Amino acid sequence: MGEFVRVEVADQIATIRLDRPKMNALNGQVQREIGESARAVSEDPAVAAVVIYGGERVFAAGADIKEMADMSYAEMAAHSATLQDCFTAVARIGKPVIAAITGYALGGGCELALCADFRVAGEGAKLGQPEIQLGIIPGAGGTQRLPRLVGPAKAKDLIFSGRHVSAAEALAIGLVDRVVPDAEVYQAALEWAGTFAGGPAVALRAAKQAIDHGLEVDLDTGLEIERLQFSGLFATDDAKIGMRAFAEKTKAKFTGR
């Protein structure tokens, strides 16, 4: 439990809740607490899925500009490594992760949302990478995760212009996966996360790793990653349970082992 980031677990779903009023600015402390929370939920066997939520008003409006403004190159070189490590911890959570986006998800806030597997946005949400307007570029994964998600041309449009996009446009370009009324964002994310509760946790983790690591390599290497993950699952109890249930036409009751 951090000062600005807390983890709440109910019904096998962990919520990583950002709470640094007014705009959830992502200063160094918040970044570290996000990383710690991500590692904790990833290791917790009681957690089947994760929701990242900034509250009813805002997801996260970005990095704390006041904190960064006077940093030297040497200071930022160290700080940016910590920033990326904390966000990468979110991307490497070995469970399905859903970002529940209300209000602004800008700069570092958008980059945090990019670390999730899925994004649910409210109708009034605004997303973007406005760093160019400060004379800098995204530094927490935006230049890498955004083009992998929406393609290089759309990513360059957002990063070069720094413009904000509406939830409707974000849905159209694949930046978010679902748009719901603002008041329903968190509940929609919880319901989606709930579909993974009771699922084959080892297979879900293997699928996520195969997809994510496969995107970083050539096709032949990706296929080998898939083959090894696929073969390894035959050593799990869940694979035996699932196949037996299929043969017997019953519902599988997975154990996560």
PDB file of C-alpha atoms in Angstrom:
ATOM      1  CA  MET A   1       0.000   0.000   0.000  1.00  0.00           C
ATOM      2  CA  GLY A   2       1.662   3.181  -1.198  1.00  0.00           C
ATOM      3  CA  GLU A   3       0.809   6.776  -0.462  1.00  0.00           C
ATOM      4  CA  PHE A   4      -0.601   7.445  -3.937  1.00  0.00           C
ATOM      5  CA  VAL A   5      -1.108   3.949  -5.376  1.00  0.00           C
ATOM      6  CA  ARG A   6      -3.001   1.198  -3.626  1.00  0.00           C
ATOM      7  CA  VAL A   7      -4.018  -2.342  -4.516  1.00  0.00           C
ATOM      8  CA  GLU A   8      -7.501  -3.645  -3.760  1.00  0.00           C
ATOM      9  CA  VAL A   9      -8.359  -7.315  -4.361  1.00  0.00           C
ATOM     10  CA  ALA A  10     -11.872  -8.748  -4.577  1.00  0.00           C
ATOM     11  CA  ASP A  11     -13.229 -11.806  -6.384  1.00  0.00           C
ATOM     12  CA  GLN A  12      -9.782 -12.616  -7.844  1.00  0.00           C
ATOM     13  CA  ILE A  13      -9.526  -9.157  -9.442  1.00  0.00           C
ATOM     14  CA  ALA A  14      -6.869  -6.696  -8.302  1.00  0.00           C
ATOM     15  CA  THR A  15      -7.402  -2.983  -8.840  1.00  0.00           C
ATOM     16  CA  ILE A  16      -4.279  -0.835  -9.009  1.00  0.00           C
ATOM     17  CA  ARG A  17      -5.791   2.500  -7.969  1.00  0.00           C
ATOM     18  CA  LEU A  18      -3.985   5.778  -8.647  1.00  0.00           C
ATOM     19  CA  ASP A  19      -4.928   8.487  -6.169  1.00  0.00           C
ATOM     20  CA  ARG A  20      -2.779  11.602  -6.346  1.00  0.00           C
ATOM     21  CA  PRO A  21      -5.171  14.562  -6.557  1.00  0.00           C
ATOM     22  CA  LYS A  22      -5.995  16.429  -8.627  1.00  0.00           C
ATOM     23  CA  MET A  23      -4.764  14.888 -11.866  1.00  0.00           C
ATOM     24  CA  ASN A  24      -2.792  11.786 -10.829  1.00  0.00           C
ATOM     25  CA  ALA A  25       0.442  13.403 -12.026  1.00  0.00           C
ATOM     26  CA  LEU A  26       3.036  10.665 -12.293  1.00  0.00           C
ATOM     27  CA  ASN A  27       5.962  11.891 -10.231  1.00  0.00           C
ATOM     28  CA  GLY A  28       8.847   9.651  -9.229  1.00  0.00           C
ATOM     29  CA  GLN A  29       7.095   8.352  -6.133  1.00  0.00           C
ATOM     30  CA  VAL A  30       3.948   7.422  -8.043  1.00  0.00           C
ATOM     31  CA  GLN A  31       6.035   5.686 -10.687  1.00  0.00           C
ATOM     32  CA  ARG A  32       7.825   3.593  -8.072  1.00  0.00           C
ATOM     33  CA  GLU A  33       4.563   2.721  -6.340  1.00  0.00           C
ATOM     34  CA  ILE A  34       3.064   1.641  -9.669  1.00  0.00           C
ATOM     35  CA  GLY A  35       6.025  -0.667 -10.253  1.00  0.00           C
ATOM     36  CA  GLU A  36       5.797  -2.128  -6.760  1.00  0.00           C
ATOM     37  CA  SER A  37       2.057  -2.683  -7.124  1.00  0.00           C
ATOM     38  CA  ALA A  38       2.505  -4.346 -10.512  1.00  0.00           C
ATOM     39  CA  ARG A  39       5.082  -6.767  -9.170  1.00  0.00           C
ATOM     40  CA  ALA A  40       2.906  -7.567  -6.151  1.00  0.00           C
ATOM     41  CA  VAL A  41      -0.225  -8.439  -8.144  1.00  0.00           C
ATOM     42  CA  SER A  42       1.800 -10.409 -10.680  1.00  0.00           C
ATOM     43  CA  GLU A  43       3.158 -12.628  -7.909  1.00  0.00           C
ATOM     44  CA  ASP A  44      -0.120 -12.993  -5.988  1.00  0.00           C
ATOM     45  CA  PRO A  45      -1.719 -16.389  -6.783  1.00  0.00           C
ATOM     46  CA  ALA A  46      -5.080 -15.086  -5.547  1.00  0.00           C
ATOM     47  CA  VAL A  47      -5.207 -12.566  -8.418  1.00  0.00           C
ATOM     48  CA  ALA A  48      -6.529 -13.717 -11.800  1.00  0.00           C
ATOM     49  CA  ALA A  49      -6.778 -10.346 -13.562  1.00  0.00           C
ATOM     50  CA  VAL A  50      -5.908  -6.705 -12.964  1.00  0.00           C
ATOM     51  CA  VAL A  51      -7.639  -3.365 -13.523  1.00  0.00           C
ATOM     52  CA  ILE A  52      -5.690  -0.095 -13.539  1.00  0.00           C
ATOM     53  CA  TYR A  53      -7.921   2.809 -12.545  1.00  0.00           C
ATOM     54  CA  GLY A  54      -7.371   6.478 -11.791  1.00  0.00           C
ATOM     55  CA  GLY A  55     -10.806   7.258 -10.377  1.00  0.00           C
ATOM     56  CA  GLU A  56     -13.983   8.793 -11.730  1.00  0.00           C
ATOM     57  CA  ARG A  57     -12.395  12.085 -12.810  1.00  0.00           C
ATOM     58  CA  VAL A  58      -9.090  11.276 -14.493  1.00  0.00           C
ATOM     59  CA  PHE A  59      -6.904   8.316 -15.386  1.00  0.00           C
ATOM     60  CA  ALA A  60      -3.557  10.145 -15.319  1.00  0.00           C
ATOM     61  CA  ALA A  61      -2.713  13.487 -16.863  1.00  0.00           C
ATOM     62  CA  GLY A  62       0.931  12.630 -17.387  1.00  0.00           C
ATOM     63  CA  ALA A  63       4.299  13.101 -15.744  1.00  0.00           C
ATOM     64  CA  ASP A  64       4.893  15.751 -13.122  1.00  0.00           C
ATOM     65  CA  ILE A  65       6.328  18.512 -15.318  1.00  0.00           C
ATOM     66  CA  LYS A  66       7.411  20.622 -12.331  1.00  0.00           C
ATOM     67  CA  GLU A  67       9.512  17.731 -11.101  1.00  0.00           C
ATOM     68  CA  MET A  68      11.161  17.216 -14.501  1.00  0.00           C
ATOM     69  CA  ALA A  69      11.646  20.810 -15.622  1.00  0.00           C
ATOM     70  CA  ASP A  70      14.989  21.464 -13.927  1.00  0.00           C
ATOM     71  CA  MET A  71      16.523  18.019 -14.350  1.00  0.00           C
ATOM     72  CA  SER A  72      19.885  17.753 -16.057  1.00  0.00           C
ATOM     73  CA  TYR A  73      20.696  15.208 -18.742  1.00  0.00           C
ATOM     74  CA  ALA A  74      22.473  13.007 -16.210  1.00  0.00           C
ATOM     75  CA  GLU A  75      19.543  13.176 -13.791  1.00  0.00           C
ATOM     76  CA  MET A  76      17.004  12.378 -16.494  1.00  0.00           C
ATOM     77  CA  ALA A  77      19.098   9.514 -17.847  1.00  0.00           C
ATOM     78  CA  ALA A  78      18.770   7.830 -14.451  1.00  0.00           C
ATOM     79  CA  HIS A  79      15.178   8.906 -13.858  1.00  0.00           C
ATOM     80  CA  SER A  80      13.947   7.732 -17.269  1.00  0.00           C
ATOM     81  CA  ALA A  81      15.429   4.278 -16.704  1.00  0.00           C
ATOM     82  CA  THR A  82      13.463   3.982 -13.459  1.00  0.00           C
ATOM     83  CA  LEU A  83      10.342   5.285 -15.193  1.00  0.00           C
ATOM     84  CA  GLN A  84      10.572   2.702 -17.958  1.00  0.00           C
ATOM     85  CA  ASP A  85      11.289  -0.087 -15.483  1.00  0.00           C
ATOM     86  CA  CYS A  86       8.166   0.767 -13.470  1.00  0.00           C
ATOM     87  CA  PHE A  87       5.932   0.804 -16.539  1.00  0.00           C
ATOM     88  CA  THR A  88       7.538  -2.349 -17.921  1.00  0.00           C
ATOM     89  CA  ALA A  89       6.597  -4.049 -14.644  1.00  0.00           C
ATOM     90  CA  VAL A  90       2.966  -3.327 -15.558  1.00  0.00           C
ATOM     91  CA  ALA A  91       3.407  -4.676 -19.082  1.00  0.00           C
ATOM     92  CA  ARG A  92       4.959  -7.858 -17.658  1.00  0.00           C
ATOM     93  CA  ILE A  93       2.179  -8.676 -15.219  1.00  0.00           C
ATOM     94  CA  GLY A  94       1.565 -12.319 -16.088  1.00  0.00           C
ATOM     95  CA  LYS A  95      -2.213 -11.919 -16.063  1.00  0.00           C
ATOM     96  CA  PRO A  96      -4.800 -10.065 -18.168  1.00  0.00           C
ATOM     97  CA  VAL A  97      -4.611  -6.335 -17.434  1.00  0.00           C
ATOM     98  CA  ILE A  98      -7.317  -3.797 -18.296  1.00  0.00           C
ATOM     99  CA  ALA A  99      -6.917  -0.023 -18.116  1.00  0.00           C
ATOM    100  CA  ALA A 100     -10.140   1.744 -17.059  1.00  0.00           C
ATOM    101  CA  ILE A 101      -9.781   5.220 -18.561  1.00  0.00           C
ATOM    102  CA  THR A 102     -11.803   8.210 -17.431  1.00  0.00           C
ATOM    103  CA  GLY A 103     -11.016  11.828 -18.260  1.00  0.00           C
ATOM    104  CA  TYR A 104      -7.453  12.431 -19.379  1.00  0.00           C
ATOM    105  CA  ALA A 105      -4.873   9.774 -20.224  1.00  0.00           C
ATOM    106  CA  LEU A 106      -2.083  11.985 -21.524  1.00  0.00           C
ATOM    107  CA  GLY A 107       1.663  11.589 -21.830  1.00  0.00           C
ATOM    108  CA  GLY A 108       2.766   9.167 -19.150  1.00  0.00           C
ATOM    109  CA  GLY A 109      -0.895   8.426 -18.444  1.00  0.00           C
ATOM    110  CA  CYS A 110      -1.404   7.253 -22.013  1.00  0.00           C
ATOM    111  CA  GLU A 111       1.840   5.281 -21.830  1.00  0.00           C
ATOM    112  CA  LEU A 112       0.623   3.572 -18.661  1.00  0.00           C
ATOM    113  CA  ALA A 113      -2.599   2.603 -20.433  1.00  0.00           C
ATOM    114  CA  LEU A 114      -0.522   1.200 -23.306  1.00  0.00           C
ATOM    115  CA  CYS A 115       1.057  -1.246 -20.846  1.00  0.00           C
ATOM    116  CA  ALA A 116      -2.325  -2.928 -20.319  1.00  0.00           C
ATOM    117  CA  ASP A 117      -3.629  -5.728 -22.518  1.00  0.00           C
ATOM    118  CA  PHE A 118      -6.966  -3.966 -23.035  1.00  0.00           C
ATOM    119  CA  ARG A 119      -8.331  -0.441 -22.600  1.00  0.00           C
ATOM    120  CA  VAL A 120     -11.886   0.571 -21.678  1.00  0.00           C
ATOM    121  CA  ALA A 121     -12.528   4.301 -22.065  1.00  0.00           C
ATOM    122  CA  GLY A 122     -15.346   6.580 -21.033  1.00  0.00           C
ATOM    123  CA  GLU A 123     -17.147   8.534 -23.732  1.00  0.00           C
ATOM    124  CA  GLY A 124     -15.595  11.764 -22.483  1.00  0.00           C
ATOM    125  CA  ALA A 125     -12.032  10.448 -22.256  1.00  0.00           C
ATOM    126  CA  LYS A 126      -9.135  12.177 -24.003  1.00  0.00           C
ATOM    127  CA  LEU A 127      -5.912  10.370 -24.869  1.00  0.00           C
ATOM    128  CA  GLY A 128      -2.655  11.571 -26.353  1.00  0.00           C
ATOM    129  CA  GLN A 129       1.096  12.005 -26.279  1.00  0.00           C
ATOM    130  CA  PRO A 130       1.582  15.786 -25.992  1.00  0.00           C
ATOM    131  CA  GLU A 131       5.291  15.689 -25.100  1.00  0.00           C
ATOM    132  CA  ILE A 132       6.315  17.277 -28.429  1.00  0.00           C
ATOM    133  CA  GLN A 133       4.637  20.474 -27.257  1.00  0.00           C
ATOM    134  CA  LEU A 134       7.223  20.627 -24.461  1.00  0.00           C
ATOM    135  CA  GLY A 135      10.101  20.128 -26.868  1.00  0.00           C
ATOM    136  CA  ILE A 136      10.614  16.481 -25.887  1.00  0.00           C
ATOM    137  CA  ILE A 137       9.280  13.052 -26.903  1.00  0.00           C
ATOM    138  CA  PRO A 138       7.514  10.270 -24.970  1.00  0.00           C
ATOM    139  CA  GLY A 139       9.956   8.552 -22.624  1.00  0.00           C
ATOM    140  CA  ALA A 140       7.923   5.815 -20.941  1.00  0.00           C
ATOM    141  CA  GLY A 141       7.321   3.599 -23.947  1.00  0.00           C
ATOM    142  CA  GLY A 142       5.118   5.783 -26.145  1.00  0.00           C
ATOM    143  CA  THR A 143       7.357   5.685 -29.206  1.00  0.00           C
ATOM    144  CA  GLN A 144       7.525   1.888 -28.971  1.00  0.00           C
ATOM    145  CA  ARG A 145       4.216   0.581 -27.627  1.00  0.00           C
ATOM    146  CA  LEU A 146       1.964   3.032 -29.480  1.00  0.00           C
ATOM    147  CA  PRO A 147       3.131   2.092 -33.019  1.00  0.00           C
ATOM    148  CA  ARG A 148       2.925  -1.577 -32.133  1.00  0.00           C
ATOM    149  CA  LEU A 149      -0.706  -1.005 -31.174  1.00  0.00           C
ATOM    150  CA  VAL A 150      -2.019   1.430 -33.810  1.00  0.00           C
ATOM    151  CA  GLY A 151       0.646   1.261 -36.518  1.00  0.00           C
ATOM    152  CA  PRO A 152       3.531   3.641 -37.233  1.00  0.00           C
ATOM    153  CA  ALA A 153       1.626   6.256 -39.253  1.00  0.00           C
ATOM    154  CA  LYS A 154      -1.093   6.800 -36.649  1.00  0.00           C
ATOM    155  CA  ALA A 155       1.487   6.779 -33.864  1.00  0.00           C
ATOM    156  CA  LYS A 156       3.546   9.420 -35.675  1.00  0.00           C
ATOM    157  CA  ASP A 157       0.418  11.528 -36.150  1.00  0.00           C
ATOM    158  CA  LEU A 158      -0.259  11.530 -32.417  1.00  0.00           C
ATOM    159  CA  ILE A 159       3.361  11.942 -31.327  1.00  0.00           C
ATOM    160  CA  PHE A 160       4.379  14.527 -33.948  1.00  0.00           C
ATOM    161  CA  SER A 161       1.288  16.688 -33.353  1.00  0.00           C
ATOM    162  CA  GLY A 162       0.818  16.125 -29.629  1.00  0.00           C
ATOM    163  CA  ARG A 163      -2.915  16.358 -30.184  1.00  0.00           C
ATOM    164  CA  HIS A 164      -5.549  14.804 -27.939  1.00  0.00           C
ATOM    165  CA  VAL A 165      -7.912  12.252 -29.428  1.00  0.00           C
ATOM    166  CA  SER A 166     -11.465  11.594 -28.303  1.00  0.00           C
ATOM    167  CA  ALA A 167     -12.608   8.203 -27.074  1.00  0.00           C
ATOM    168  CA  ALA A 168     -14.453   7.708 -30.377  1.00  0.00           C
ATOM    169  CA  GLU A 169     -11.321   8.329 -32.441  1.00  0.00           C
ATOM    170  CA  ALA A 170      -9.234   6.222 -30.069  1.00  0.00           C
ATOM    171  CA  LEU A 171     -11.653   3.344 -30.634  1.00  0.00           C
ATOM    172  CA  ALA A 172     -11.547   3.827 -34.406  1.00  0.00           C
ATOM    173  CA  ILE A 173      -7.735   3.646 -34.572  1.00  0.00           C
ATOM    174  CA  GLY A 174      -7.430   0.791 -32.086  1.00  0.00           C
ATOM    175  CA  LEU A 175      -5.972   2.806 -29.225  1.00  0.00           C
ATOM    176  CA  VAL A 176      -8.840   1.665 -26.973  1.00  0.00           C
ATOM    177  CA  ASP A 177     -10.933  -1.482 -27.229  1.00  0.00           C
ATOM    178  CA  ARG A 178     -14.279  -0.431 -25.760  1.00  0.00           C
ATOM    179  CA  VAL A 179     -16.052   2.864 -25.107  1.00  0.00           C
ATOM    180  CA  VAL A 180     -18.788   3.081 -22.482  1.00  0.00           C
ATOM    181  CA  PRO A 181     -20.576   5.895 -20.632  1.00  0.00           C
ATOM    182  CA  ASP A 182     -18.184   7.655 -18.271  1.00  0.00           C
ATOM    183  CA  ALA A 183     -19.988   6.458 -15.147  1.00  0.00           C
ATOM    184  CA  GLU A 184     -19.695   2.813 -16.262  1.00  0.00           C
ATOM    185  CA  VAL A 185     -15.962   2.635 -17.031  1.00  0.00           C
ATOM    186  CA  TYR A 186     -14.761   0.947 -13.853  1.00  0.00           C
ATOM    187  CA  GLN A 187     -17.643  -1.509 -13.707  1.00  0.00           C
ATOM    188  CA  ALA A 188     -17.135  -2.437 -17.369  1.00  0.00           C
ATOM    189  CA  ALA A 189     -13.452  -3.081 -16.698  1.00  0.00           C
ATOM    190  CA  LEU A 190     -14.259  -5.192 -13.623  1.00  0.00           C
ATOM    191  CA  GLU A 191     -16.771  -7.258 -15.579  1.00  0.00           C
ATOM    192  CA  TRP A 192     -14.255  -7.862 -18.352  1.00  0.00           C
ATOM    193  CA  ALA A 193     -11.591  -8.814 -15.829  1.00  0.00           C
ATOM    194  CA  GLY A 194     -14.087 -11.120 -14.164  1.00  0.00           C
ATOM    195  CA  THR A 195     -14.274 -13.260 -17.299  1.00  0.00           C
ATOM    196  CA  PHE A 196     -10.737 -14.452 -16.533  1.00  0.00           C
ATOM    197  CA  ALA A 197     -11.446 -15.448 -12.918  1.00  0.00           C
ATOM    198  CA  GLY A 198     -11.378 -19.206 -12.551  1.00  0.00           C
ATOM    199  CA  GLY A 199      -9.576 -19.562 -15.873  1.00  0.00           C
ATOM    200  CA  PRO A 200      -6.397 -21.529 -16.629  1.00  0.00           C
ATOM    201  CA  ALA A 201      -3.907 -19.063 -15.133  1.00  0.00           C
ATOM    202  CA  VAL A 202      -0.786 -20.800 -16.442  1.00  0.00           C
ATOM    203  CA  ALA A 203      -2.151 -20.946 -19.991  1.00  0.00           C
ATOM    204  CA  LEU A 204      -3.233 -17.304 -19.861  1.00  0.00           C
ATOM    205  CA  ARG A 205       0.252 -16.292 -18.766  1.00  0.00           C
ATOM    206  CA  ALA A 206       1.792 -18.425 -21.520  1.00  0.00           C
ATOM    207  CA  ALA A 207      -0.489 -16.899 -24.153  1.00  0.00           C
ATOM    208  CA  LYS A 208       0.376 -13.376 -23.031  1.00  0.00           C
ATOM    209  CA  GLN A 209       4.104 -14.068 -23.040  1.00  0.00           C
ATOM    210  CA  ALA A 210       3.985 -15.771 -26.437  1.00  0.00           C
ATOM    211  CA  ILE A 211       2.134 -12.850 -28.010  1.00  0.00           C
ATOM    212  CA  ASP A 212       4.169 -10.093 -26.364  1.00  0.00           C
ATOM    213  CA  HIS A 213       7.574 -11.681 -26.924  1.00  0.00           C
ATOM    214  CA  GLY A 214       6.598 -12.819 -30.412  1.00  0.00           C
ATOM    215  CA  LEU A 215       5.946  -9.225 -31.451  1.00  0.00           C
ATOM    216  CA  GLU A 216       9.571  -8.391 -30.649  1.00  0.00           C
ATOM    217  CA  VAL A 217      11.169 -11.008 -32.921  1.00  0.00           C
ATOM    218  CA  ASP A 218      10.973 -12.440 -36.448  1.00  0.00           C
ATOM    219  CA  LEU A 219       8.227 -14.915 -37.356  1.00  0.00           C
ATOM    220  CA  ASP A 220      10.364 -18.063 -37.121  1.00  0.00           C
ATOM    221  CA  THR A 221      11.570 -17.110 -33.647  1.00  0.00           C
ATOM    222  CA  GLY A 222       8.016 -16.227 -32.641  1.00  0.00           C
ATOM    223  CA  LEU A 223       6.784 -19.619 -33.778  1.00  0.00           C
ATOM    224  CA  GLU A 224       9.478 -21.273 -31.682  1.00  0.00           C
ATOM    225  CA  ILE A 225       8.386 -19.233 -28.650  1.00  0.00           C
ATOM    226  CA  GLU A 226       4.827 -20.417 -29.267  1.00  0.00           C
ATOM    227  CA  ARG A 227       5.892 -24.057 -29.702  1.00  0.00           C
ATOM    228  CA  LEU A 228       7.787 -24.094 -26.431  1.00  0.00           C
ATOM    229  CA  GLN A 229       4.969 -22.417 -24.499  1.00  0.00           C
ATOM    230  CA  PHE A 230       2.411 -24.734 -26.083  1.00  0.00           C
ATOM    231  CA  SER A 231       4.409 -27.880 -25.331  1.00  0.00           C
ATOM    232  CA  GLY A 232       5.154 -26.801 -21.781  1.00  0.00           C
ATOM    233  CA  LEU A 233       1.470 -26.511 -20.937  1.00  0.00           C
ATOM    234  CA  PHE A 234       1.107 -30.271 -21.329  1.00  0.00           C
ATOM    235  CA  ALA A 235       2.944 -30.573 -18.027  1.00  0.00           C
ATOM    236  CA  THR A 236       0.210 -28.635 -16.180  1.00  0.00           C
ATOM    237  CA  ASP A 237      -2.744 -29.939 -14.233  1.00  0.00           C
ATOM    238  CA  ASP A 238      -4.985 -27.425 -15.988  1.00  0.00           C
ATOM    239  CA  ALA A 239      -4.295 -28.961 -19.404  1.00  0.00           C
ATOM    240  CA  LYS A 240      -5.323 -32.382 -18.120  1.00  0.00           C
ATOM    241  CA  ILE A 241      -8.410 -30.901 -16.443  1.00  0.00           C
ATOM    242  CA  GLY A 242      -9.413 -28.980 -19.554  1.00  0.00           C
ATOM    243  CA  MET A 243      -9.025 -31.882 -21.964  1.00  0.00           C
ATOM    244  CA  ARG A 244     -10.763 -34.294 -19.641  1.00  0.00           C
ATOM    245  CA  ALA A 245     -13.671 -31.887 -19.238  1.00  0.00           C
ATOM    246  CA  PHE A 246     -13.900 -31.525 -23.010  1.00  0.00           C
ATOM    247  CA  ALA A 247     -14.008 -35.295 -23.483  1.00  0.00           C
ATOM    248  CA  GLU A 248     -16.621 -35.685 -20.762  1.00  0.00           C
ATOM    249  CA  LYS A 249     -18.623 -32.659 -21.955  1.00  0.00           C
ATOM    250  CA  THR A 250     -18.432 -30.987 -18.556  1.00  0.00           C
ATOM    251  CA  LYS A 251     -17.243 -27.539 -17.443  1.00  0.00           C
ATOM    252  CA  ALA A 252     -13.554 -27.422 -16.586  1.00  0.00           C
ATOM    253  CA  LYS A 253     -12.656 -26.402 -13.043  1.00  0.00           C
ATOM    254  CA  PHE A 254      -9.132 -25.103 -13.381  1.00  0.00           C
ATOM    255  CA  THR A 255      -6.737 -24.971 -10.459  1.00  0.00           C
ATOM    256  CA  GLY A 256      -4.099 -22.601 -11.828  1.00  0.00           C
ATOM    257  CA  ARG A 257      -1.439 -25.325 -11.677  1.00  0.00           C
TER     258      ARG A 257
END
